[in-house]
Amino acid sequence: MTVRIGEIAERSGVTPRTIRYYEELGLLGPPGARSKGAHRLYGDGDVARLRELIRLRDLLGLSLEELVELAEAAQTRDCLSARWASSTDDRERVQIIEEAIPHVQRQLELARARRGNLGELESQLTAKLADLRDRLAELAAPAAPPR
Amino acid sequence: MTVRIGEIAERSGVTPRTIRYYEELGLLGPPGARSKGAHRLYGDGDVARLRELIRLRDLLGLSLEELVELAEAAQTRDCLSARWASSTDDRERVQIIEEAIPHVQRQLELARARRGNLGELESQLTAKLADLRDRLAELAAPAAPPR
DNA sequence: TTGCTCCTCACGTCACGTGAGGTGGC
DNA sequence: TTGCTCCTCACGTCACGTGAGGTGGC
C-alpha cells in the first residue's frame, strides 16, 4: 500500500532527486510528519498526484512555479469542497469556480495548439520517411534510373 | 534579406542569448567569418533552420546535445548530396540513408506518443471544464437542487 | 549627435545530476 | 551480519537570464 521514494520515482518516470526537489518546493507534501532522517513513504494518491504533475510539465511545458500555483489553486478548491455540503455561502463557491474556469481553458488551448503542431510535425516526418525509402528503393533497383 | 540577432530571435520565439548559446554549441554557424565585435547577420535559411531546432526542442523535448547530433547527421547527408550527382559510390549512399531512417522513425514515434498523450489530456480537460460549468449553472439557478 | 541595437564577459538561476559519507529496515 | 535502499549536505551541470560596461550602424 505504501511505497518508498525509489518505487514512486520509477512509477512516475523520474528520479528520487526530482521528488525531493518537488517536496522542497511544496509540490509534494511529506506524507505525515516525518521524523528527521526517516524514509519517505507514499500512498496511491501521491503516485497519481506526481504523475499528473509530470504530465503537465512534460506535455504542456509548464514550469515548476506554474505547477506550484496550480497546486495551490487546487488546494483552495479542495479545501472548499470539503465544506461544500456544510457551508452555505454560494457566492464564494461561484467565485472559486469562476476563477478555475479560465485556468482550465488556458491549459486546454495550450494542449490543442501543441497537439496541432505535433500533427504537422508528424506528417512532415512521415513524408520525409517515405522520401528516404523511395530513394533507398531506387538505389537498390538493378539499373533503370528514374524516367 | 539579412536580419540581425534581435529579429531572428523574435521570429523564432527565443531571445538573443539563446541564439548566441546555440552558436557556441555549433548549432547555428556564424554566417561567414565575422570580424570580432561585429554584428551577427542572418539570412532566410538561418531563420528556417533555427525555427526547426526550436520546434524539435519544444515539441519532442530533445536536448541540445541531441540536436547537435541531429545537425551533424544532417550535415553529413547534405555534404553527400552535394556530390550526389558526381560521385558514384552507391553503397555509401545506401549506408547514409539506412542510418537516417531509424532516426526519423524514432522522432516519428516520439511525436505520435506525445500527440496521443496530449489527446488524452485534452479530453480530460474538456470534461473538467464541462463539470465546472455545470456546477456554476447549478449554483446560478434560482432554487431547485439537483433531483 | 542622439538613440537604438548590438557586442563580450561573467555571474545568477532553474531543474535537477551526482557523488560523499552515513543511518536504517528486510 | 550482509546488502540494499534510504538519508542529508553540497557541489556540478544544462540551458539559458540578467546585468555591467562598451562599441557600431541608421
CSV table of C-alpha atoms (C1' of nucleotides) in Angstrom, one decimal:
chain,number,residue,atom,x,y,z
A,1,MET,CA,0.0,0.0,0.0
A,2,THR,CA,2.8,2.4,0.9
A,3,VAL,CA,5.9,2.7,-1.3
A,4,ARG,CA,9.3,4.3,-0.8
A,5,ILE,CA,10.8,7.0,-2.9
A,6,GLY,CA,12.6,4.7,-5.3
A,7,GLU,CA,9.4,3.0,-6.3
A,8,ILE,CA,7.2,6.1,-6.7
A,9,ALA,CA,10.0,7.6,-8.7
A,10,GLU,CA,10.2,4.6,-11.1
A,11,ARG,CA,6.4,4.6,-11.5
A,12,SER,CA,6.4,8.2,-12.4
A,13,GLY,CA,9.4,8.1,-14.7
A,14,VAL,CA,11.6,10.4,-12.7
A,15,THR,CA,14.5,10.0,-10.2
A,16,PRO,CA,14.3,10.2,-6.4
A,17,ARG,CA,16.2,13.5,-6.6
A,18,THR,CA,13.3,15.1,-8.6
A,19,ILE,CA,10.8,14.0,-5.9
A,20,ARG,CA,12.9,15.5,-3.1
A,21,TYR,CA,13.2,18.7,-5.1
A,22,TYR,CA,9.4,18.8,-5.6
A,23,GLU,CA,8.9,18.3,-1.9
A,24,GLU,CA,11.3,21.2,-1.2
A,25,LEU,CA,9.1,23.4,-3.5
A,26,GLY,CA,5.9,22.3,-1.7
A,27,LEU,CA,4.6,20.4,-4.7
A,28,LEU,CA,4.5,17.0,-2.9
A,29,GLY,CA,3.8,17.3,0.8
A,30,PRO,CA,5.8,14.9,3.0
A,31,PRO,CA,3.2,12.4,4.0
A,32,GLY,CA,2.6,12.9,7.6
A,33,ALA,CA,5.2,14.5,9.9
A,34,ARG,CA,8.4,12.6,9.0
A,35,SER,CA,10.9,12.2,11.8
A,36,LYS,CA,14.2,13.6,10.7
A,37,GLY,CA,16.2,11.0,8.8
A,38,ALA,CA,13.3,8.6,8.3
A,39,HIS,CA,12.3,7.2,5.0
A,40,ARG,CA,9.6,8.9,2.9
A,41,LEU,CA,6.5,6.8,2.4
A,42,TYR,CA,3.9,7.4,-0.3
A,43,GLY,CA,0.4,6.1,-1.0
A,44,ASP,CA,-1.6,5.6,-4.2
A,45,GLY,CA,-2.8,9.2,-4.1
A,46,ASP,CA,0.7,10.5,-4.0
A,47,VAL,CA,1.6,8.4,-7.1
A,48,ALA,CA,-1.4,9.7,-9.0
A,49,ARG,CA,-0.6,13.3,-8.0
A,50,LEU,CA,3.0,13.1,-9.0
A,51,ARG,CA,2.2,11.5,-12.4
A,52,GLU,CA,-0.2,14.3,-13.0
A,53,LEU,CA,2.4,16.9,-12.2
A,54,ILE,CA,4.9,15.2,-14.5
A,55,ARG,CA,2.3,15.1,-17.3
A,56,LEU,CA,1.6,18.8,-17.2
A,57,ARG,CA,5.3,19.5,-17.0
A,58,ASP,CA,6.2,17.4,-20.0
A,59,LEU,CA,3.2,17.7,-22.2
A,60,LEU,CA,2.3,21.4,-21.7
A,61,GLY,CA,5.9,22.5,-20.8
A,62,LEU,CA,4.7,24.2,-17.5
A,63,SER,CA,7.4,25.5,-15.2
A,64,LEU,CA,7.6,24.2,-11.6
A,65,GLU,CA,6.5,27.7,-10.5
A,66,GLU,CA,3.3,27.4,-12.6
A,67,LEU,CA,2.8,23.9,-11.1
A,68,VAL,CA,3.0,25.3,-7.7
A,69,GLU,CA,0.4,27.9,-8.5
A,70,LEU,CA,-1.9,25.2,-9.9
A,71,ALA,CA,-1.4,23.1,-6.9
A,72,GLU,CA,-2.3,26.0,-4.6
A,73,ALA,CA,-5.5,26.7,-6.6
A,74,ALA,CA,-6.4,23.0,-6.4
A,75,GLN,CA,-5.7,23.2,-2.7
A,76,THR,CA,-8.1,26.1,-2.3
A,77,ARG,CA,-10.8,24.2,-4.3
A,78,ASP,CA,-10.4,21.0,-2.3
A,79,CYS,CA,-10.5,22.9,0.9
A,80,LEU,CA,-13.7,24.5,-0.2
A,81,SER,CA,-15.3,21.3,-1.5
A,82,ALA,CA,-14.6,19.8,2.0
A,83,ARG,CA,-17.2,22.2,3.4
A,84,TRP,CA,-19.2,22.1,0.2
A,85,ALA,CA,-22.1,20.4,1.9
A,86,SER,CA,-22.0,22.2,5.2
A,87,SER,CA,-21.1,25.8,4.3
A,88,THR,CA,-23.8,27.9,2.7
A,89,ASP,CA,-22.0,30.8,1.1
A,90,ASP,CA,-22.9,30.2,-2.6
A,91,ARG,CA,-21.3,33.5,-3.7
A,92,GLU,CA,-17.9,32.2,-2.6
A,93,ARG,CA,-18.4,28.9,-4.4
A,94,VAL,CA,-19.4,30.7,-7.6
A,95,GLN,CA,-16.3,32.9,-7.3
A,96,ILE,CA,-13.9,29.9,-6.8
A,97,ILE,CA,-15.4,28.2,-9.9
A,98,GLU,CA,-15.3,31.3,-12.0
A,99,GLU,CA,-11.6,31.6,-11.1
A,100,ALA,CA,-10.9,28.0,-12.0
A,101,ILE,CA,-12.5,28.0,-15.5
A,102,PRO,CA,-10.1,30.3,-17.3
A,103,HIS,CA,-7.2,28.3,-15.9
A,104,VAL,CA,-8.5,25.1,-17.3
A,105,GLN,CA,-9.3,26.9,-20.6
A,106,ARG,CA,-5.7,28.1,-20.9
A,107,GLN,CA,-4.4,24.6,-20.4
A,108,LEU,CA,-6.9,23.3,-22.9
A,109,GLU,CA,-5.8,25.9,-25.5
A,110,LEU,CA,-2.1,25.0,-24.9
A,111,ALA,CA,-2.9,21.3,-25.3
A,112,ARG,CA,-4.8,21.9,-28.6
A,113,ALA,CA,-2.1,24.1,-30.0
A,114,ARG,CA,0.7,21.7,-29.1
A,115,ARG,CA,-1.3,18.8,-30.5
A,116,GLY,CA,-1.9,20.7,-33.7
A,117,ASN,CA,1.8,21.4,-34.1
A,118,LEU,CA,2.7,17.8,-33.3
A,119,GLY,CA,0.3,16.7,-36.0
A,120,GLU,CA,2.0,19.0,-38.5
A,121,LEU,CA,5.4,17.7,-37.4
A,122,GLU,CA,4.2,14.1,-37.7
A,123,SER,CA,3.0,14.5,-41.3
A,124,GLN,CA,6.3,16.1,-42.3
A,125,LEU,CA,8.3,13.3,-40.7
A,126,THR,CA,6.1,10.8,-42.4
A,127,ALA,CA,6.8,12.4,-45.8
A,128,LYS,CA,10.5,12.5,-45.0
A,129,LEU,CA,10.5,8.9,-44.2
A,130,ALA,CA,8.7,8.0,-47.4
A,131,ASP,CA,11.2,10.0,-49.4
A,132,LEU,CA,14.1,8.2,-47.8
A,133,ARG,CA,12.5,4.9,-48.5
A,134,ASP,CA,11.9,5.8,-52.1
A,135,ARG,CA,15.5,6.8,-52.6
A,136,LEU,CA,16.7,3.6,-51.0
A,137,ALA,CA,14.5,1.5,-53.2
A,138,GLU,CA,15.7,3.4,-56.2
A,139,LEU,CA,19.3,2.7,-55.3
A,140,ALA,CA,18.6,-0.9,-54.6
A,141,ALA,CA,16.8,-1.3,-58.0
A,142,PRO,CA,19.0,-3.1,-60.6
A,143,ALA,CA,19.6,-0.4,-63.1
A,144,ALA,CA,16.8,1.9,-64.7
A,145,PRO,CA,17.2,5.5,-63.4
A,146,PRO,CA,14.0,7.5,-62.7
A,147,ARG,CA,12.4,8.2,-66.0
B,1,MET,CA,17.3,40.0,-46.8
B,2,THR,CA,19.7,39.8,-43.9
B,3,VAL,CA,18.5,40.3,-40.3
B,4,ARG,CA,20.2,41.0,-37.0
B,5,ILE,CA,20.1,38.8,-33.9
B,6,GLY,CA,17.2,40.6,-32.4
B,7,GLU,CA,14.9,40.0,-35.4
B,8,ILE,CA,15.8,36.3,-35.9
B,9,ALA,CA,15.2,35.8,-32.2
B,10,GLU,CA,11.8,37.4,-32.3
B,11,ARG,CA,10.8,35.4,-35.4
B,12,SER,CA,11.8,32.2,-33.7
B,13,GLY,CA,10.3,33.0,-30.3
B,14,VAL,CA,13.5,33.0,-28.4
B,15,THR,CA,16.0,35.6,-27.0
B,16,PRO,CA,19.3,36.7,-28.5
B,17,ARG,CA,21.0,35.0,-25.6
B,18,THR,CA,19.6,31.6,-26.7
B,19,ILE,CA,21.0,32.2,-30.2
B,20,ARG,CA,24.4,33.0,-29.0
B,21,TYR,CA,24.4,29.9,-26.8
B,22,TYR,CA,23.3,27.8,-29.8
B,23,GLU,CA,26.1,29.3,-31.9
B,24,GLU,CA,28.5,28.4,-29.1
B,25,LEU,CA,27.4,24.8,-29.2
B,26,GLY,CA,27.8,24.7,-33.0
B,27,LEU,CA,24.1,24.5,-33.7
B,28,LEU,CA,23.9,27.8,-35.7
B,29,GLY,CA,27.1,28.6,-37.5
B,30,PRO,CA,28.2,32.2,-37.5
B,31,PRO,CA,27.3,33.2,-41.1
B,32,GLY,CA,30.6,33.8,-42.8
B,33,ALA,CA,33.7,34.7,-40.8
B,34,ARG,CA,32.6,37.5,-38.5
B,35,SER,CA,35.2,40.0,-37.5
B,36,LYS,CA,35.5,40.2,-33.8
B,37,GLY,CA,32.9,42.5,-32.2
B,38,ALA,CA,30.9,42.8,-35.5
B,39,HIS,CA,27.1,42.2,-35.6
B,40,ARG,CA,25.8,38.8,-36.4
B,41,LEU,CA,23.8,38.7,-39.7
B,42,TYR,CA,21.3,36.0,-40.7
B,43,GLY,CA,19.5,35.0,-43.9
B,44,ASP,CA,16.2,33.3,-44.5
B,45,GLY,CA,17.9,29.9,-44.3
B,46,ASP,CA,19.1,30.6,-40.8
B,47,VAL,CA,15.7,31.6,-39.7
B,48,ALA,CA,14.1,28.4,-41.0
B,49,ARG,CA,16.9,26.3,-39.5
B,50,LEU,CA,16.6,27.9,-36.1
B,51,ARG,CA,12.8,27.6,-36.1
B,52,GLU,CA,13.2,23.9,-36.9
B,53,LEU,CA,15.6,23.4,-34.0
B,54,ILE,CA,13.2,25.2,-31.6
B,55,ARG,CA,10.3,23.1,-32.8
B,56,LEU,CA,12.1,19.8,-32.2
B,57,ARG,CA,13.3,21.1,-28.8
B,58,ASP,CA,9.8,22.2,-27.7
B,59,LEU,CA,7.5,19.6,-29.3
B,60,LEU,CA,9.7,16.5,-28.9
B,61,GLY,CA,11.6,17.7,-25.8
B,62,LEU,CA,15.0,17.0,-27.4
B,63,SER,CA,18.1,18.1,-25.5
B,64,LEU,CA,20.6,20.4,-27.2
B,65,GLU,CA,23.1,17.6,-27.3
B,66,GLU,CA,20.6,15.5,-29.3
B,67,LEU,CA,20.0,18.5,-31.6
B,68,VAL,CA,23.8,18.7,-32.1
B,69,GLU,CA,23.9,15.1,-33.1
B,70,LEU,CA,20.9,15.5,-35.5
B,71,ALA,CA,22.6,18.6,-37.0
B,72,GLU,CA,25.8,16.7,-37.6
B,73,ALA,CA,23.9,13.8,-39.3
B,74,ALA,CA,22.1,16.3,-41.5
B,75,GLN,CA,25.5,17.9,-42.3
B,76,THR,CA,26.8,14.5,-43.4
B,77,ARG,CA,23.8,14.0,-45.6
B,78,ASP,CA,24.0,17.4,-47.2
B,79,CYS,CA,27.7,17.0,-47.8
B,80,LEU,CA,26.9,13.8,-49.5
B,81,SER,CA,24.0,15.1,-51.6
B,82,ALA,CA,26.3,17.8,-52.8
B,83,ARG,CA,28.3,15.2,-54.6
B,84,TRP,CA,25.2,13.1,-55.2
B,85,ALA,CA,25.3,13.5,-59.0
B,86,SER,CA,29.0,13.4,-59.4
B,87,SER,CA,30.1,10.6,-57.1
B,88,THR,CA,29.3,7.1,-58.0
B,89,ASP,CA,29.6,5.1,-54.7
B,90,ASP,CA,26.1,3.8,-54.3
B,91,ARG,CA,27.0,1.7,-51.4
B,92,GLU,CA,27.9,4.8,-49.4
B,93,ARG,CA,24.6,6.5,-50.3
B,94,VAL,CA,22.7,3.4,-49.3
B,95,GLN,CA,24.5,3.4,-46.0
B,96,ILE,CA,23.8,7.0,-45.2
B,97,ILE,CA,20.1,6.6,-45.9
B,98,GLU,CA,19.9,3.4,-43.9
B,99,GLU,CA,21.4,5.3,-41.0
B,100,ALA,CA,19.0,8.2,-41.4
B,101,ILE,CA,15.8,6.1,-41.5
B,102,PRO,CA,15.8,4.9,-37.9
B,103,HIS,CA,16.5,8.4,-36.6
B,104,VAL,CA,13.4,9.7,-38.4
B,105,GLN,CA,11.4,6.7,-37.2
B,106,ARG,CA,12.3,7.4,-33.6
B,107,GLN,CA,11.3,11.1,-33.9
B,108,LEU,CA,8.0,10.0,-35.5
B,109,GLU,CA,7.3,7.5,-32.7
B,110,LEU,CA,8.0,10.2,-30.1
B,111,ALA,CA,5.7,12.6,-31.9
B,112,ARG,CA,2.9,10.1,-32.1
B,113,ALA,CA,3.2,9.1,-28.5
B,114,ARG,CA,3.2,12.7,-27.4
B,115,ARG,CA,0.2,13.5,-29.6
B,116,GLY,CA,-1.7,10.6,-28.2
B,117,ASN,CA,-1.0,11.7,-24.6
B,118,LEU,CA,-2.0,15.2,-25.5
B,119,GLY,CA,-5.3,14.0,-26.9
B,120,GLU,CA,-6.0,12.2,-23.7
B,121,LEU,CA,-5.1,15.2,-21.6
B,122,GLU,CA,-7.3,17.3,-23.9
B,123,SER,CA,-10.4,15.2,-23.3
B,124,GLN,CA,-9.8,15.1,-19.6
B,125,LEU,CA,-9.5,18.9,-19.6
B,126,THR,CA,-12.7,19.2,-21.7
B,127,ALA,CA,-14.6,17.0,-19.2
B,128,LYS,CA,-13.2,19.1,-16.3
B,129,LEU,CA,-14.4,22.3,-17.9
B,130,ALA,CA,-17.9,20.9,-18.6
B,131,ASP,CA,-18.1,19.8,-15.0
B,132,LEU,CA,-17.1,23.3,-13.7
B,133,ARG,CA,-19.7,24.9,-16.0
B,134,ASP,CA,-22.4,22.5,-14.8
B,135,ARG,CA,-21.7,23.3,-11.2
B,136,LEU,CA,-21.7,27.0,-12.0
B,137,ALA,CA,-25.1,26.8,-13.8
B,138,GLU,CA,-26.5,24.8,-10.9
B,139,LEU,CA,-25.4,27.5,-8.4
B,140,ALA,CA,-26.7,30.2,-10.6
B,141,ALA,CA,-30.1,28.5,-10.9
B,142,PRO,CA,-32.8,30.1,-8.7
B,143,ALA,CA,-33.5,27.3,-6.2
B,144,ALA,CA,-34.2,23.6,-7.1
B,145,PRO,CA,-31.2,21.5,-6.0
B,146,PRO,CA,-30.3,18.5,-8.3
B,147,ARG,CA,-33.1,16.0,-8.0
C,1,DT,C1',25.0,64.0,-32.1
C,2,DT,C1',21.4,61.1,-30.2
C,3,DG,C1',19.1,56.6,-29.6
C,4,DC,C1',18.9,52.1,-30.6
C,5,DT,C1',20.5,47.6,-31.0
C,6,DC,C1',24.4,45.2,-31.0
C,7,DC,C1',28.9,43.3,-28.7
C,8,DT,C1',31.6,40.5,-24.9
C,9,DC,C1',32.4,38.9,-20.3
C,10,DA,C1',30.6,37.0,-16.3
C,11,DC,C1',27.8,35.9,-12.5
C,12,DG,C1',22.8,34.2,-11.4
C,13,DT,C1',19.0,30.8,-11.9
C,14,DC,C1',16.1,26.9,-12.7
C,15,DA,C1',15.6,22.0,-12.5
C,16,DC,C1',17.7,18.8,-11.4
C,17,DG,C1',22.5,15.2,-11.6
C,18,DT,C1',26.0,13.3,-9.0
C,19,DG,C1',28.9,11.9,-5.7
C,20,DA,C1',30.4,11.8,-0.3
C,21,DG,C1',29.6,10.0,4.0
C,22,DG,C1',26.4,7.9,7.0
C,23,DT,C1',22.0,5.6,9.0
C,24,DG,C1',18.0,2.2,8.9
C,25,DG,C1',14.9,-1.7,7.6
C,26,DC,C1',14.2,-6.7,5.3
D,1,DT,C1',25.8,-9.7,9.8
D,2,DT,C1',25.4,-8.5,4.9
D,3,DG,C1',23.3,-5.9,1.1
D,4,DC,C1',20.1,-2.8,-0.3
D,5,DT,C1',17.8,1.4,-0.4
D,6,DC,C1',17.3,5.2,2.0
D,7,DC,C1',19.0,9.8,4.3
D,8,DT,C1',21.3,14.7,4.2
D,9,DC,C1',24.5,18.1,2.6
D,10,DA,C1',26.7,20.2,-1.2
D,11,DC,C1',28.9,21.0,-5.4
D,12,DG,C1',28.2,20.3,-10.6
D,13,DT,C1',25.5,20.9,-14.9
D,14,DC,C1',22.4,22.2,-18.6
D,15,DA,C1',20.0,25.9,-20.8
D,16,DC,C1',19.7,29.8,-20.7
D,17,DG,C1',18.6,35.0,-17.7
D,18,DT,C1',20.5,39.2,-16.5
D,19,DG,C1',23.0,43.0,-15.8
D,20,DA,C1',27.9,45.7,-16.5
D,21,DG,C1',30.5,48.2,-19.5
D,22,DG,C1',31.4,49.4,-24.1
D,23,DT,C1',31.3,49.8,-29.5
D,24,DG,C1',28.9,50.4,-34.0
D,25,DG,C1',25.4,51.4,-37.7
D,26,DC,C1',20.8,54.1,-39.3
